[in-house]
PDB file of C-alpha atoms in Angstrom:
ATOM      1  CA  MET A   1      59.129 150.218  44.818  1.00 56.00           C
ATOM      2  CA  PHE A   2      59.353 146.523  45.610  1.00 76.00           C
ATOM      3  CA  ARG A   3      57.219 145.098  48.395  1.00 90.00           C
ATOM      4  CA  LEU A   4      57.336 141.947  50.522  1.00 97.00           C
ATOM      5  CA  GLU A   5      53.704 141.535  51.589  1.00 97.00           C
ATOM      6  CA  GLY A   6      52.935 137.938  52.445  1.00 97.00           C
ATOM      7  CA  LYS A   7      56.607 136.961  52.683  1.00 98.00           C
ATOM      8  CA  LYS A   8      57.890 135.034  55.704  1.00 98.00           C
ATOM      9  CA  ALA A   9      61.430 135.619  56.981  1.00 98.00           C
ATOM     10  CA  VAL A  10      63.596 134.483  59.870  1.00 99.00           C
ATOM     11  CA  VAL A  11      66.540 136.614  60.999  1.00 98.00           C
ATOM     12  CA  LEU A  12      69.258 134.968  63.080  1.00 98.00           C
ATOM     13  CA  GLY A  13      71.806 137.034  64.979  1.00 96.00           C
ATOM     14  CA  VAL A  14      70.006 140.047  66.429  1.00 96.00           C
ATOM     15  CA  ALA A  15      71.729 141.112  69.648  1.00 94.00           C
ATOM     16  CA  ASN A  16      70.621 144.731  70.077  1.00 94.00           C
ATOM     17  CA  ASP A  17      69.376 147.728  68.135  1.00 95.00           C
ATOM     18  CA  GLN A  18      72.818 148.307  66.588  1.00 93.00           C
ATOM     19  CA  SER A  19      73.044 144.813  65.070  1.00 95.00           C
ATOM     20  CA  ILE A  20      73.278 144.395  61.320  1.00 96.00           C
ATOM     21  CA  ALA A  21      70.665 141.678  61.745  1.00 97.00           C
ATOM     22  CA  TRP A  22      68.291 144.214  63.311  1.00 98.00           C
ATOM     23  CA  GLY A  23      68.767 146.610  60.408  1.00 97.00           C
ATOM     24  CA  ILE A  24      67.801 143.772  58.074  1.00 98.00           C
ATOM     25  CA  ALA A  25      64.849 142.593  60.162  1.00 98.00           C
ATOM     26  CA  ARG A  26      63.444 146.111  60.399  1.00 98.00           C
ATOM     27  CA  ALA A  27      63.786 146.673  56.638  1.00 98.00           C
ATOM     28  CA  LEU A  28      62.085 143.384  55.774  1.00 98.00           C
ATOM     29  CA  HIS A  29      59.235 144.255  58.113  1.00 98.00           C
ATOM     30  CA  ALA A  30      58.943 147.773  56.678  1.00 97.00           C
ATOM     31  CA  GLN A  31      58.473 146.289  53.220  1.00 97.00           C
ATOM     32  CA  GLY A  32      55.650 144.058  54.457  1.00 97.00           C
ATOM     33  CA  ALA A  33      57.264 140.766  55.479  1.00 98.00           C
ATOM     34  CA  GLU A  34      56.464 138.861  58.657  1.00 98.00           C
ATOM     35  CA  VAL A  35      59.748 138.389  60.499  1.00 98.00           C
ATOM     36  CA  ALA A  36      60.759 135.818  63.108  1.00 98.00           C
ATOM     37  CA  LEU A  37      63.716 136.530  65.394  1.00 98.00           C
ATOM     38  CA  THR A  38      66.013 134.411  67.532  1.00 98.00           C
ATOM     39  CA  PHE A  39      68.108 135.209  70.598  1.00 96.00           C
ATOM     40  CA  LEU A  40      71.342 133.526  71.665  1.00 95.00           C
ATOM     41  CA  ASN A  41      70.623 132.992  75.376  1.00 94.00           C
ATOM     42  CA  GLU A  42      68.621 134.267  78.336  1.00 93.00           C
ATOM     43  CA  LYS A  43      70.995 137.201  78.783  1.00 94.00           C
ATOM     44  CA  ALA A  44      70.191 138.416  75.275  1.00 94.00           C
ATOM     45  CA  ALA A  45      66.490 137.518  75.404  1.00 96.00           C
ATOM     46  CA  PRO A  46      65.135 140.765  76.958  1.00 96.00           C
ATOM     47  CA  HIS A  47      66.965 142.939  74.420  1.00 95.00           C
ATOM     48  CA  VAL A  48      65.694 140.911  71.462  1.00 97.00           C
ATOM     49  CA  ARG A  49      62.138 140.609  72.781  1.00 97.00           C
ATOM     50  CA  VAL A  50      61.839 144.404  72.992  1.00 97.00           C
ATOM     51  CA  LEU A  51      62.876 144.669  69.344  1.00 98.00           C
ATOM     52  CA  ALA A  52      60.571 141.809  68.371  1.00 98.00           C
ATOM     53  CA  GLU A  53      57.638 143.750  69.797  1.00 98.00           C
ATOM     54  CA  GLN A  54      58.486 146.721  67.574  1.00 98.00           C
ATOM     55  CA  ILE A  55      57.986 144.654  64.432  1.00 98.00           C
ATOM     56  CA  GLY A  56      55.290 142.346  65.763  1.00 98.00           C
ATOM     57  CA  ALA A  57      57.455 139.250  65.338  1.00 98.00           C
ATOM     58  CA  PRO A  58      55.167 136.195  65.646  1.00 98.00           C
ATOM     59  CA  ILE A  59      58.078 133.874  66.486  1.00 98.00           C
ATOM     60  CA  VAL A  60      60.819 134.751  69.005  1.00 98.00           C
ATOM     61  CA  MET A  61      62.894 131.755  70.058  1.00 98.00           C
ATOM     62  CA  PRO A  62      66.308 130.845  71.463  1.00 98.00           C
ATOM     63  CA  LEU A  63      68.966 129.676  69.031  1.00 98.00           C
ATOM     64  CA  ASP A  64      72.515 128.704  69.797  1.00 98.00           C
ATOM     65  CA  VAL A  65      73.583 127.369  66.392  1.00 98.00           C
ATOM     66  CA  ARG A  66      75.740 124.753  68.141  1.00 98.00           C
ATOM     67  CA  ASP A  67      72.576 123.167  69.598  1.00 98.00           C
ATOM     68  CA  PRO A  68      70.803 120.995  67.011  1.00 98.00           C
ATOM     69  CA  ASP A  69      67.738 120.643  69.233  1.00 98.00           C
ATOM     70  CA  GLN A  70      67.211 124.410  69.332  1.00 98.00           C
ATOM     71  CA  ALA A  71      67.657 124.635  65.570  1.00 98.00           C
ATOM     72  CA  LYS A  72      65.148 121.853  65.004  1.00 98.00           C
ATOM     73  CA  ALA A  73      62.665 123.461  67.400  1.00 98.00           C
ATOM     74  CA  LEU A  74      62.909 126.766  65.544  1.00 98.00           C
ATOM     75  CA  PHE A  75      62.235 125.280  62.135  1.00 98.00           C
ATOM     76  CA  ASP A  76      59.499 123.028  63.527  1.00 98.00           C
ATOM     77  CA  GLU A  77      57.772 126.164  64.819  1.00 98.00           C
ATOM     78  CA  ILE A  78      58.193 127.921  61.460  1.00 98.00           C
ATOM     79  CA  THR A  79      56.695 124.863  59.758  1.00 98.00           C
ATOM     80  CA  HIS A  80      53.784 124.736  62.210  1.00 98.00           C
ATOM     81  CA  ARG A  81      52.978 128.453  62.099  1.00 98.00           C
ATOM     82  CA  TRP A  82      53.772 129.368  58.490  1.00 98.00           C
ATOM     83  CA  GLY A  83      54.248 126.138  56.540  1.00 98.00           C
ATOM     84  CA  ARG A  84      56.894 127.821  54.423  1.00 98.00           C
ATOM     85  CA  LEU A  85      59.849 130.227  54.539  1.00 98.00           C
ATOM     86  CA  ASP A  86      60.800 132.844  51.952  1.00 98.00           C
ATOM     87  CA  THR A  87      63.901 134.415  53.487  1.00 98.00           C
ATOM     88  CA  LEU A  88      66.642 133.164  55.803  1.00 99.00           C
ATOM     89  CA  VAL A  89      69.098 135.728  57.199  1.00 98.00           C
ATOM     90  CA  HIS A  90      72.200 134.481  59.032  1.00 98.00           C
ATOM     91  CA  SER A  91      74.200 137.207  60.791  1.00 98.00           C
ATOM     92  CA  ILE A  92      76.294 135.140  63.186  1.00 97.00           C
ATOM     93  CA  ALA A  93      80.053 135.047  63.673  1.00 97.00           C
ATOM     94  CA  PHE A  94      82.396 134.151  66.521  1.00 96.00           C
ATOM     95  CA  ALA A  95      86.048 133.483  67.283  1.00 97.00           C
ATOM     96  CA  PRO A  96      87.598 132.893  70.717  1.00 96.00           C
ATOM     97  CA  HIS A  97      89.258 136.005  72.124  1.00 94.00           C
ATOM     98  CA  ASP A  98      92.835 134.691  72.135  1.00 95.00           C
ATOM     99  CA  ASP A  99      92.567 133.413  68.569  1.00 96.00           C
ATOM    100  CA  LEU A 100      90.913 136.606  67.327  1.00 94.00           C
ATOM    101  CA  HIS A 101      93.629 138.806  68.801  1.00 94.00           C
ATOM    102  CA  GLY A 102      96.602 136.683  67.791  1.00 95.00           C
ATOM    103  CA  ARG A 103      98.351 135.953  64.525  1.00 96.00           C
ATOM    104  CA  VAL A 104      96.506 133.753  62.055  1.00 97.00           C
ATOM    105  CA  ILE A 105      99.392 131.278  61.991  1.00 97.00           C
ATOM    106  CA  ASP A 106      99.188 130.954  65.781  1.00 97.00           C
ATOM    107  CA  THR A 107      95.483 130.106  65.828  1.00 97.00           C
ATOM    108  CA  SER A 108      94.689 127.078  67.967  1.00 98.00           C
ATOM    109  CA  PRO A 109      93.079 124.077  66.241  1.00 98.00           C
ATOM    110  CA  LYS A 110      90.147 124.273  68.641  1.00 98.00           C
ATOM    111  CA  GLY A 111      89.665 128.011  68.121  1.00 98.00           C
ATOM    112  CA  PHE A 112      89.942 127.725  64.350  1.00 98.00           C
ATOM    113  CA  GLY A 113      87.407 124.909  64.286  1.00 98.00           C
ATOM    114  CA  LEU A 114      84.975 126.757  66.549  1.00 98.00           C
ATOM    115  CA  ALA A 115      85.180 129.942  64.469  1.00 98.00           C
ATOM    116  CA  MET A 116      84.528 127.984  61.274  1.00 98.00           C
ATOM    117  CA  ASP A 117      81.673 126.003  62.814  1.00 98.00           C
ATOM    118  CA  ILE A 118      79.765 128.976  64.226  1.00 98.00           C
ATOM    119  CA  SER A 119      80.548 131.491  61.490  1.00 98.00           C
ATOM    120  CA  VAL A 120      80.421 129.278  58.380  1.00 98.00           C
ATOM    121  CA  HIS A 121      79.055 125.782  58.819  1.00 98.00           C
ATOM    122  CA  SER A 122      76.099 127.014  60.852  1.00 98.00           C
ATOM    123  CA  PHE A 123      74.950 128.940  57.756  1.00 98.00           C
ATOM    124  CA  LEU A 124      74.981 125.729  55.757  1.00 98.00           C
ATOM    125  CA  ARG A 125      73.118 123.901  58.528  1.00 98.00           C
ATOM    126  CA  MET A 126      70.444 126.604  58.624  1.00 98.00           C
ATOM    127  CA  ILE A 127      70.060 126.470  54.836  1.00 98.00           C
ATOM    128  CA  ARG A 128      69.637 122.712  55.022  1.00 98.00           C
ATOM    129  CA  LEU A 129      66.829 123.099  57.579  1.00 98.00           C
ATOM    130  CA  ALA A 130      65.204 125.905  55.599  1.00 98.00           C
ATOM    131  CA  GLU A 131      65.401 124.244  52.176  1.00 98.00           C
ATOM    132  CA  PRO A 132      62.305 121.989  52.538  1.00 98.00           C
ATOM    133  CA  LEU A 133      60.254 125.092  53.396  1.00 98.00           C
ATOM    134  CA  MET A 134      61.514 127.166  50.488  1.00 98.00           C
ATOM    135  CA  GLY A 135      60.217 127.461  46.965  1.00 97.00           C
ATOM    136  CA  GLN A 136      60.852 129.442  43.813  1.00 97.00           C
ATOM    137  CA  GLY A 137      62.010 132.952  44.702  1.00 97.00           C
ATOM    138  CA  ALA A 138      63.229 132.187  48.222  1.00 98.00           C
ATOM    139  CA  THR A 139      66.555 133.561  49.373  1.00 98.00           C
ATOM    140  CA  CYS A 140      69.274 132.868  51.953  1.00 98.00           C
ATOM    141  CA  MET A 141      71.641 135.600  53.127  1.00 98.00           C
ATOM    142  CA  THR A 142      74.666 135.862  55.375  1.00 98.00           C
ATOM    143  CA  VAL A 143      77.054 138.671  56.347  1.00 98.00           C
ATOM    144  CA  SER A 144      80.709 138.931  55.330  1.00 97.00           C
ATOM    145  CA  PHE A 145      83.425 141.603  55.303  1.00 95.00           C
ATOM    146  CA  LEU A 146      86.173 142.892  53.015  1.00 93.00           C
ATOM    147  CA  GLY A 147      88.721 141.069  55.178  1.00 93.00           C
ATOM    148  CA  ALA A 148      87.701 137.903  53.336  1.00 96.00           C
ATOM    149  CA  SER A 149      89.574 139.035  50.226  1.00 95.00           C
ATOM    150  CA  ARG A 150      92.085 141.558  51.590  1.00 93.00           C
ATOM    151  CA  VAL A 151      94.324 141.667  54.628  1.00 94.00           C
ATOM    152  CA  ILE A 152      92.657 144.079  57.046  1.00 89.00           C
ATOM    153  CA  GLU A 153      94.798 144.965  60.041  1.00 87.00           C
ATOM    154  CA  ASN A 154      93.570 143.302  63.255  1.00 89.00           C
ATOM    155  CA  TYR A 155      90.862 141.299  61.459  1.00 92.00           C
ATOM    156  CA  ASN A 156      93.112 138.267  61.853  1.00 95.00           C
ATOM    157  CA  ILE A 157      91.462 134.806  61.872  1.00 97.00           C
ATOM    158  CA  MET A 158      88.104 136.220  60.781  1.00 97.00           C
ATOM    159  CA  GLY A 159      89.640 136.882  57.356  1.00 97.00           C
ATOM    160  CA  PRO A 160      90.071 133.198  56.486  1.00 98.00           C
ATOM    161  CA  VAL A 161      86.743 132.444  58.175  1.00 98.00           C
ATOM    162  CA  LYS A 162      84.848 134.977  56.044  1.00 98.00           C
ATOM    163  CA  ALA A 163      86.696 133.751  52.925  1.00 98.00           C
ATOM    164  CA  ALA A 164      85.313 130.286  53.639  1.00 98.00           C
ATOM    165  CA  LEU A 165      81.864 131.767  54.171  1.00 98.00           C
ATOM    166  CA  GLU A 166      81.972 133.529  50.807  1.00 98.00           C
ATOM    167  CA  ALA A 167      83.084 130.343  49.052  1.00 98.00           C
ATOM    168  CA  SER A 168      80.203 128.525  50.742  1.00 98.00           C
ATOM    169  CA  VAL A 169      77.782 131.129  49.395  1.00 98.00           C
ATOM    170  CA  ARG A 170      78.960 130.495  45.833  1.00 98.00           C
ATOM    171  CA  TYR A 171      78.659 126.713  46.123  1.00 98.00           C
ATOM    172  CA  ALA A 172      75.277 126.878  47.845  1.00 98.00           C
ATOM    173  CA  ALA A 173      74.005 129.251  45.147  1.00 98.00           C
ATOM    174  CA  SER A 174      75.099 126.775  42.493  1.00 98.00           C
ATOM    175  CA  GLU A 175      73.445 123.863  44.263  1.00 98.00           C
ATOM    176  CA  LEU A 176      70.129 125.612  44.980  1.00 98.00           C
ATOM    177  CA  GLY A 177      69.764 127.639  41.800  1.00 98.00           C
ATOM    178  CA  ALA A 178      67.730 125.005  39.998  1.00 98.00           C
ATOM    179  CA  LYS A 179      65.113 125.236  42.763  1.00 98.00           C
ATOM    180  CA  GLY A 180      64.904 128.996  42.364  1.00 98.00           C
ATOM    181  CA  ILE A 181      66.528 129.620  45.759  1.00 98.00           C
ATOM    182  CA  SER A 182      69.148 132.362  45.773  1.00 98.00           C
ATOM    183  CA  VAL A 183      72.095 132.682  48.150  1.00 98.00           C
ATOM    184  CA  HIS A 184      73.958 135.893  48.978  1.00 98.00           C
ATOM    185  CA  ALA A 185      76.582 137.452  51.209  1.00 98.00           C
ATOM    186  CA  LEU A 186      76.139 141.062  52.280  1.00 98.00           C
ATOM    187  CA  SER A 187      79.516 142.733  52.819  1.00 97.00           C
ATOM    188  CA  PRO A 188      79.244 146.119  54.530  1.00 93.00           C
ATOM    189  CA  GLY A 189      82.285 148.141  55.413  1.00 82.00           C
ATOM    190  CA  PRO A 190      83.244 148.744  59.039  1.00 78.00           C
ATOM    191  CA  LEU A 191      80.171 149.338  61.203  1.00 74.00           C
ATOM    192  CA  ARG A 192      79.918 150.406  64.815  1.00 65.00           C
ATOM    193  CA  THR A 193      78.333 147.223  66.183  1.00 58.00           C
ATOM    194  CA  ARG A 194      78.959 145.433  69.466  1.00 56.00           C
ATOM    195  CA  ALA A 195      80.441 142.436  67.679  1.00 57.00           C
ATOM    196  CA  ALA A 196      82.902 144.531  65.668  1.00 53.00           C
ATOM    197  CA  SER A 197      84.013 146.451  68.743  1.00 53.00           C
ATOM    198  CA  GLY A 198      85.884 143.326  69.818  1.00 54.00           C
ATOM    199  CA  LEU A 199      88.512 144.016  67.143  1.00 56.00           C
ATOM    200  CA  SER A 200      91.716 145.795  68.172  1.00 59.00           C
ATOM    201  CA  ASP A 201      91.973 149.502  67.222  1.00 66.00           C
ATOM    202  CA  PHE A 202      88.440 149.406  65.871  1.00 66.00           C
ATOM    203  CA  ASP A 203      87.885 153.160  66.146  1.00 71.00           C
ATOM    204  CA  ALA A 204      90.951 153.783  63.967  1.00 72.00           C
ATOM    205  CA  LEU A 205      89.556 151.369  61.378  1.00 72.00           C
ATOM    206  CA  LEU A 206      86.270 153.284  61.307  1.00 75.00           C
ATOM    207  CA  ASP A 207      88.012 156.632  60.915  1.00 78.00           C
ATOM    208  CA  ASP A 208      90.209 155.323  58.098  1.00 79.00           C
ATOM    209  CA  ALA A 209      87.246 153.782  56.270  1.00 77.00           C
ATOM    210  CA  ALA A 210      85.234 157.005  56.427  1.00 80.00           C
ATOM    211  CA  ALA A 211      88.186 159.073  55.243  1.00 83.00           C
ATOM    212  CA  ARG A 212      89.070 156.820  52.310  1.00 82.00           C
ATOM    213  CA  ALA A 213      85.639 155.767  51.051  1.00 83.00           C
ATOM    214  CA  PRO A 214      84.600 157.722  47.941  1.00 87.00           C
ATOM    215  CA  THR A 215      81.377 158.801  49.663  1.00 83.00           C
ATOM    216  CA  HIS A 216      83.219 159.601  52.923  1.00 83.00           C
ATOM    217  CA  HIS A 217      80.409 157.894  54.776  1.00 83.00           C
ATOM    218  CA  LEU A 218      80.400 154.638  56.691  1.00 84.00           C
ATOM    219  CA  ALA A 219      77.676 152.174  55.837  1.00 88.00           C
ATOM    220  CA  THR A 220      74.777 151.929  58.273  1.00 93.00           C
ATOM    221  CA  ILE A 221      72.581 149.046  59.325  1.00 95.00           C
ATOM    222  CA  GLU A 222      69.817 150.821  57.380  1.00 96.00           C
ATOM    223  CA  ASP A 223      71.933 150.631  54.207  1.00 96.00           C
ATOM    224  CA  VAL A 224      72.422 146.910  54.708  1.00 97.00           C
ATOM    225  CA  GLY A 225      68.748 146.394  55.482  1.00 98.00           C
ATOM    226  CA  ALA A 226      67.643 148.172  52.308  1.00 97.00           C
ATOM    227  CA  TYR A 227      69.915 146.007  50.173  1.00 97.00           C
ATOM    228  CA  ALA A 228      68.737 142.836  51.919  1.00 98.00           C
ATOM    229  CA  ALA A 229      65.097 143.770  51.390  1.00 98.00           C
ATOM    230  CA  PHE A 230      65.752 144.156  47.662  1.00 98.00           C
ATOM    231  CA  LEU A 231      67.445 140.745  47.497  1.00 98.00           C
ATOM    232  CA  ALA A 232      64.439 139.218  49.258  1.00 98.00           C
ATOM    233  CA  SER A 233      62.057 140.723  46.710  1.00 98.00           C
ATOM    234  CA  PRO A 234      60.709 139.183  43.482  1.00 96.00           C
ATOM    235  CA  GLU A 235      62.605 141.843  41.530  1.00 96.00           C
ATOM    236  CA  ALA A 236      65.901 140.156  42.518  1.00 97.00           C
ATOM    237  CA  PHE A 237      64.852 136.678  41.351  1.00 95.00           C
ATOM    238  CA  ASN A 238      67.734 136.397  38.873  1.00 96.00           C
ATOM    239  CA  VAL A 239      70.468 137.528  41.272  1.00 98.00           C
ATOM    240  CA  THR A 240      72.416 134.884  43.203  1.00 98.00           C
ATOM    241  CA  GLY A 241      75.861 133.834  44.391  1.00 98.00           C
ATOM    242  CA  GLY A 242      77.143 137.362  44.878  1.00 98.00           C
ATOM    243  CA  ILE A 243      79.190 139.101  47.551  1.00 98.00           C
ATOM    244  CA  HIS A 244      77.328 142.414  47.763  1.00 98.00           C
ATOM    245  CA  LEU A 245      79.563 145.269  48.854  1.00 96.00           C
ATOM    246  CA  ILE A 246      77.762 148.008  50.789  1.00 95.00           C
ATOM    247  CA  ASP A 247      80.560 150.283  51.937  1.00 90.00           C
ATOM    248  CA  GLY A 248      80.458 153.674  50.235  1.00 87.00           C
ATOM    249  CA  GLY A 249      83.003 152.414  47.714  1.00 88.00           C
ATOM    250  CA  TYR A 250      85.631 151.660  50.387  1.00 86.00           C
ATOM    251  CA  ASN A 251      86.487 148.418  48.572  1.00 87.00           C
ATOM    252  CA  VAL A 252      87.691 150.209  45.424  1.00 87.00           C
ATOM    253  CA  VAL A 253      90.391 152.364  46.994  1.00 84.00           C
ATOM    254  CA  GLY A 254      93.984 151.180  47.341  1.00 59.00           C
TER     255      GLY A 254
END
């Protein structure tokens, strides 16, 4: 079994114990990595700090990806404490309510730009800050969804946003491959997370996914964490640029 002893990771996007980001953070820690966590704001801070204590996170800091000063402070602290970074996990997405619940063609310019900035460009910004700390075998991961390549009812503007994120993963993988840094998107099927619950008719989507998936099981945050831990390991050194589907085979059914 692969192990991550001595590895240093930062996980962005933990909100609570149902977050995909938490499933990943917990799996990385279980395999031996030291894991830093961030929280969005003071409202989220108590929830994240409790989780940070469970894995002994040595760094727990605020990060609104729209704030360059907070981003710089985070990576300055990683540099000061660790001097390097092996794994970056970005599990952050957002779209304004009205734009998320309306037709894609009715999306406001401001809402479209904000969704792209927070959900896509912030990943590229975080990679750029992490790159000087990364060496051969390091990895960067983000989280996507099947709605990037198929029309999923009620996923709306997040479909084009995730498509852009997946394209960014491929280009970043190409650009960083020569340095031995891999880039990935993890694409679980529908999960019962707080963020996903903002979608219309979300319960119906979950029921349909479970019924149609070949395994008849929804993915869990533990499933996603296990896959992420493998991608962070030395055994995955020659894997990069992929959109990794973790959905019980839901993506293969018509």
